[in-house]
CSV table of C-alpha atoms in Angstrom, one decimal:
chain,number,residue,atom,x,y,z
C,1277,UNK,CA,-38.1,30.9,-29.3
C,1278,UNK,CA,-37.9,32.5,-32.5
C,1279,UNK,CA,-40.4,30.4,-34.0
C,1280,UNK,CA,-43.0,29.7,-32.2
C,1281,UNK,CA,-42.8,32.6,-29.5
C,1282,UNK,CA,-42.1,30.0,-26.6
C,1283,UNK,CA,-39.0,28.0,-25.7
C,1284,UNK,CA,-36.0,28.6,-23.4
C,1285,UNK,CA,-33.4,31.0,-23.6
C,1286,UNK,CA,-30.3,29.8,-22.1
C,1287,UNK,CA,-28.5,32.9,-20.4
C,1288,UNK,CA,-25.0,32.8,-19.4
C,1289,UNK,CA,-24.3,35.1,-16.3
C,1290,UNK,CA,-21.0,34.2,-15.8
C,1291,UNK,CA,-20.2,36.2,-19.4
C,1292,UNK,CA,-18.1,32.7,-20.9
C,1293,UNK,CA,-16.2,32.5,-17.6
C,1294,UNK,CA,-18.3,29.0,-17.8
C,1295,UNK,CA,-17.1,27.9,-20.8
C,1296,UNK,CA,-13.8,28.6,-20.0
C,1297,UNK,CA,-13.7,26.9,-16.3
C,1298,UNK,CA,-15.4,23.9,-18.4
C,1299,UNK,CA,-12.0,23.9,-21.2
C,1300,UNK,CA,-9.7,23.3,-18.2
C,1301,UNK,CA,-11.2,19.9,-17.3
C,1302,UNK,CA,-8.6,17.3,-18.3
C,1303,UNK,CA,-8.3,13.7,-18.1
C,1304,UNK,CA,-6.1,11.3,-15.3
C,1305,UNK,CA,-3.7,11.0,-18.1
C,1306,UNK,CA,-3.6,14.7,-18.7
C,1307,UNK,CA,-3.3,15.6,-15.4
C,1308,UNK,CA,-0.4,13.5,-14.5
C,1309,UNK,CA,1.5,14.3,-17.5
C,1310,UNK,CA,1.8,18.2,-16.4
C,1311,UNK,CA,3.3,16.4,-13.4
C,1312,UNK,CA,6.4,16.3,-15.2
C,1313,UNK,CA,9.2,13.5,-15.3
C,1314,UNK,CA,8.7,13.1,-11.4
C,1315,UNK,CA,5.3,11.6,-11.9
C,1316,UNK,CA,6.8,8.4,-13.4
C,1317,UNK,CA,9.0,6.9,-10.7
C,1318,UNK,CA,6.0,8.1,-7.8
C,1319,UNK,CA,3.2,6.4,-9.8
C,1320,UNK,CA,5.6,3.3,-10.4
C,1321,UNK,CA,6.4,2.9,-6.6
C,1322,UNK,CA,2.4,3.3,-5.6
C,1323,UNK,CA,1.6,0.4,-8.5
C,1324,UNK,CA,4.1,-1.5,-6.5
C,1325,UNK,CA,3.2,-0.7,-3.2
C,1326,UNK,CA,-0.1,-1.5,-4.3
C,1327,UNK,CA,0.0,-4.7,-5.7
C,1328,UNK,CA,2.7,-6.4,-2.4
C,1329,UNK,CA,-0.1,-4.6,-0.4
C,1330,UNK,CA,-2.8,-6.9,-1.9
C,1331,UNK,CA,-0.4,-9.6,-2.2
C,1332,UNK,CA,0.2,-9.4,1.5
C,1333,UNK,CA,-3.4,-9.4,2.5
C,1334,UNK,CA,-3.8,-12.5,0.4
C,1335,UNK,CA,-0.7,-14.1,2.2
C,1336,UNK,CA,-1.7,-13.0,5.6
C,1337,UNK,CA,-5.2,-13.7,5.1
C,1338,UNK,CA,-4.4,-17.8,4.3
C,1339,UNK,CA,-2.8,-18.0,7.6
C,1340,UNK,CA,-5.2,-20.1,9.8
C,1341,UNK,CA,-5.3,-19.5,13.3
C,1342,UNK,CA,-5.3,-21.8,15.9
C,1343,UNK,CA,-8.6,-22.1,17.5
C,1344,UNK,CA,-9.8,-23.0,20.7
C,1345,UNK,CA,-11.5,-26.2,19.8
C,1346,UNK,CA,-7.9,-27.2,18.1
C,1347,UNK,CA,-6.0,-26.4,21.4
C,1348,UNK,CA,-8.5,-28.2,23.5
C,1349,UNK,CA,-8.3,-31.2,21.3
C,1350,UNK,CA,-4.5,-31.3,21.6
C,1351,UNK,CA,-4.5,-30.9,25.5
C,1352,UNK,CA,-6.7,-33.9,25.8
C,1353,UNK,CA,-4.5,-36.1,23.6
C,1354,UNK,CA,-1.6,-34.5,25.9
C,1355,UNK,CA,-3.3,-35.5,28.9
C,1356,UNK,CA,-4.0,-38.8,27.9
C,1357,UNK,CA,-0.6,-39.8,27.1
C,1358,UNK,CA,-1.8,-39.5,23.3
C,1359,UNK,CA,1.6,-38.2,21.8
C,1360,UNK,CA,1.4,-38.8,18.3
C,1361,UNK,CA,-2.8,-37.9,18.3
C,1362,UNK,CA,-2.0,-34.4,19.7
C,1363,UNK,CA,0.8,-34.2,17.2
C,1364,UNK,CA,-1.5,-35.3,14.4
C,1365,UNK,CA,-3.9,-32.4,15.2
C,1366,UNK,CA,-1.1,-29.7,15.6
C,1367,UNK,CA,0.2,-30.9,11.9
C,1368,UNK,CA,-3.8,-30.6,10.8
C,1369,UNK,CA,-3.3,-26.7,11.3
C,1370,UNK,CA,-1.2,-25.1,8.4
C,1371,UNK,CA,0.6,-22.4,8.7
C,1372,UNK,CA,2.9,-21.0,11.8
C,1373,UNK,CA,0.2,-21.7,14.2
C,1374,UNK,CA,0.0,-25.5,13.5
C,1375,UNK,CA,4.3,-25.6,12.9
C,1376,UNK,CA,4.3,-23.7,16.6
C,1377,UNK,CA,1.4,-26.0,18.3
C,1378,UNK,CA,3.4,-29.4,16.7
C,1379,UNK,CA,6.8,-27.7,17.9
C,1380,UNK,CA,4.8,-27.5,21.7
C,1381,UNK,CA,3.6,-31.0,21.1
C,1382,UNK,CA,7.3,-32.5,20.4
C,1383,UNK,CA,8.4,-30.8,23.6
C,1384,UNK,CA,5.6,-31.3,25.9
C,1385,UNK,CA,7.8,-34.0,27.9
C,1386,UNK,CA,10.1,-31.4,29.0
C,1387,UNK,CA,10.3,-28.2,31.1
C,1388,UNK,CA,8.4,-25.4,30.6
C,1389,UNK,CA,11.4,-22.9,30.1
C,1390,UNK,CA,12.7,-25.6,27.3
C,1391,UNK,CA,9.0,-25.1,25.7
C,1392,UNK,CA,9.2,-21.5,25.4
C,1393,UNK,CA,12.8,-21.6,24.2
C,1394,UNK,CA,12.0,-24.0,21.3
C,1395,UNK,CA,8.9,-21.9,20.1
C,1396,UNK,CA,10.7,-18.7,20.6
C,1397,UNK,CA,13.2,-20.1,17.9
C,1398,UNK,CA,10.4,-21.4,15.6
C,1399,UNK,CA,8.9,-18.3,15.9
C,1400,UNK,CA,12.1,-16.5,14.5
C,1401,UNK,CA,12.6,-19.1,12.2
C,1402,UNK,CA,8.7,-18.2,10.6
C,1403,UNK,CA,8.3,-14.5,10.9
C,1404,UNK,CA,11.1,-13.6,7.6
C,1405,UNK,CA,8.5,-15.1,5.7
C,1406,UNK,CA,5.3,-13.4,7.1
C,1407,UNK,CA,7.5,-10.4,7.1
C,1408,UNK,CA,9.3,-10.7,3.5
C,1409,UNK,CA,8.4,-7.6,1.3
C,1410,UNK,CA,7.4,-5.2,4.5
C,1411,UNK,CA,10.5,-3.5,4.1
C,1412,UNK,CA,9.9,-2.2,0.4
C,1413,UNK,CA,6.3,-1.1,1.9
C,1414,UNK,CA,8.3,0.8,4.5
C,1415,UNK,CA,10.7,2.2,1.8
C,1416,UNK,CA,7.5,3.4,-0.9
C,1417,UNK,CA,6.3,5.1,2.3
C,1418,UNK,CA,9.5,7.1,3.2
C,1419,UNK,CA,10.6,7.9,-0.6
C,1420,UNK,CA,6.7,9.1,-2.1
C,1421,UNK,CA,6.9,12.5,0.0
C,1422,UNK,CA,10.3,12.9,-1.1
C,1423,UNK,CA,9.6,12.4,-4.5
C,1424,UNK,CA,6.8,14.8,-4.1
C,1425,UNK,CA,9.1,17.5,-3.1
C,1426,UNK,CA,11.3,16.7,-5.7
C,1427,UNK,CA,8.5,17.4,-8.1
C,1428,UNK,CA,7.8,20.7,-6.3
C,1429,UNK,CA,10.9,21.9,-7.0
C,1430,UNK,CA,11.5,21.2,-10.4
C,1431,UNK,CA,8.5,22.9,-11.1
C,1432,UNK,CA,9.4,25.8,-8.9
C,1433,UNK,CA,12.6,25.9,-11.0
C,1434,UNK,CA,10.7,26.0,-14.3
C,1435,UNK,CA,8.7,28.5,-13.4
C,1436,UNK,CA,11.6,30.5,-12.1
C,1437,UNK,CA,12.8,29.7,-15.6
C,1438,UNK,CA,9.9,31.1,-17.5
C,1439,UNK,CA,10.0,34.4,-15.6
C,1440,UNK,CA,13.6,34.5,-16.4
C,1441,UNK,CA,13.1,34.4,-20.2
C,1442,UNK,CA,9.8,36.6,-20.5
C,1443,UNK,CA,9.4,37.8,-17.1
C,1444,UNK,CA,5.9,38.0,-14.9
C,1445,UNK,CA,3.4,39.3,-17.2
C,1446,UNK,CA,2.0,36.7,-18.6
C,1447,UNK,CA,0.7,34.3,-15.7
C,1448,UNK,CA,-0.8,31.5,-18.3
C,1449,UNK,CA,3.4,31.2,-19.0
C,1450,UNK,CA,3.8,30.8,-15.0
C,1451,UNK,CA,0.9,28.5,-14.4
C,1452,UNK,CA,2.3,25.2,-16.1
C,1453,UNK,CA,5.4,25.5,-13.7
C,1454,UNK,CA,3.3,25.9,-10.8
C,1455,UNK,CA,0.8,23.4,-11.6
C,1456,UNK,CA,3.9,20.6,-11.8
C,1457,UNK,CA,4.9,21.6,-8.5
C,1458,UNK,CA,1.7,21.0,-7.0
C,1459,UNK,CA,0.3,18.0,-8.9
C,1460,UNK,CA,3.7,16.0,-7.3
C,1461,UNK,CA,2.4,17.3,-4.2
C,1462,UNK,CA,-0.2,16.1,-4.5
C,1463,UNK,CA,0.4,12.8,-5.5
């Protein structure tokens, strides 16, 4: 502008308050590190959660259903007397499905009650294993808000801390306090 009479002249109306706002903007890292000590244990139990989450969509997603085409196919064998054809189709299917249609298959010969019994108990017999790791899901789940609140208050107790030792007038003194209660909370 100076120069050559023309140009643009950048004009700040917020007085630096821009400059400023733009100087708090920290990283991930950053941000979980005014978390405080809490921060380690909550991200820790998400990672885990996380990755037996994926885990158990990988495991659930291999299990192959039975289909209709399978069932019919097994029936006719049934029907025709064809024992150890039906049998060899049921044992085609992996997973539970197949292990619960070949457990039907075995049993067809006898009473309908008997049939339900027997896959009753190989249906108890497979669901620890579709259902191993659920319970540390279910425990992330109940402990993260708890660890949250623990967070909160140790930050509430450092900032209590901080206005102990040089009282309120300084609120940039207060703020790191406040900002580990809330990040925890957050997370």
């Amino acid at each position: 502008l100076a120069n050559s009479g023309t140009g643009i002249l950048p004009v700040d109306v917020t007085m630096g308050n821009a400059l400023k706002i733009a100087s708090t903007r920290e990283t991930w890292l950053e941000h979980v590190r005014k978390g405080g000590p809490v921060m380690i244990p909550l991200l820790a139990l998400a990672a885990l959660a996380v990755v037996i989450g994926l885990l158990k969509w990988v495991e659930l997603s291999r299990v192959q259903p039975a289909r209709g085409s399978d069932l019919s196919r097994i029936l006719e064998h049934l029907a025709k007397g064809e024992q150890n054809g039906a049998m060899a189709v049921a044992k085609a299917i992996r997973g539970p499905a197949g292990e619960m249609l070949a457990v039907a298959v075995a049993h067809s010969t006898e009473s309908k009650e008997l049939i339900e019994e027997a896959l009753y108990e190989r249906m108890l017999r497979s669901k620890p294993r579709l259902m191993r790791f659920m319970p540390f899901i279910a425990l992330t789940a109940a402990t993260a808000p708890l660890l949250g609140l623990l967070g909160t208050v140790t930050g509430m107790i450092n900032t209590f801390k901080m206005i102990t030792v040089f009282g309120t007038g300084d609120p940039k003194l207060l703020s790191s306090g406040i900002s580990e209660a809330l990040i925890t909370t957050e997370y």
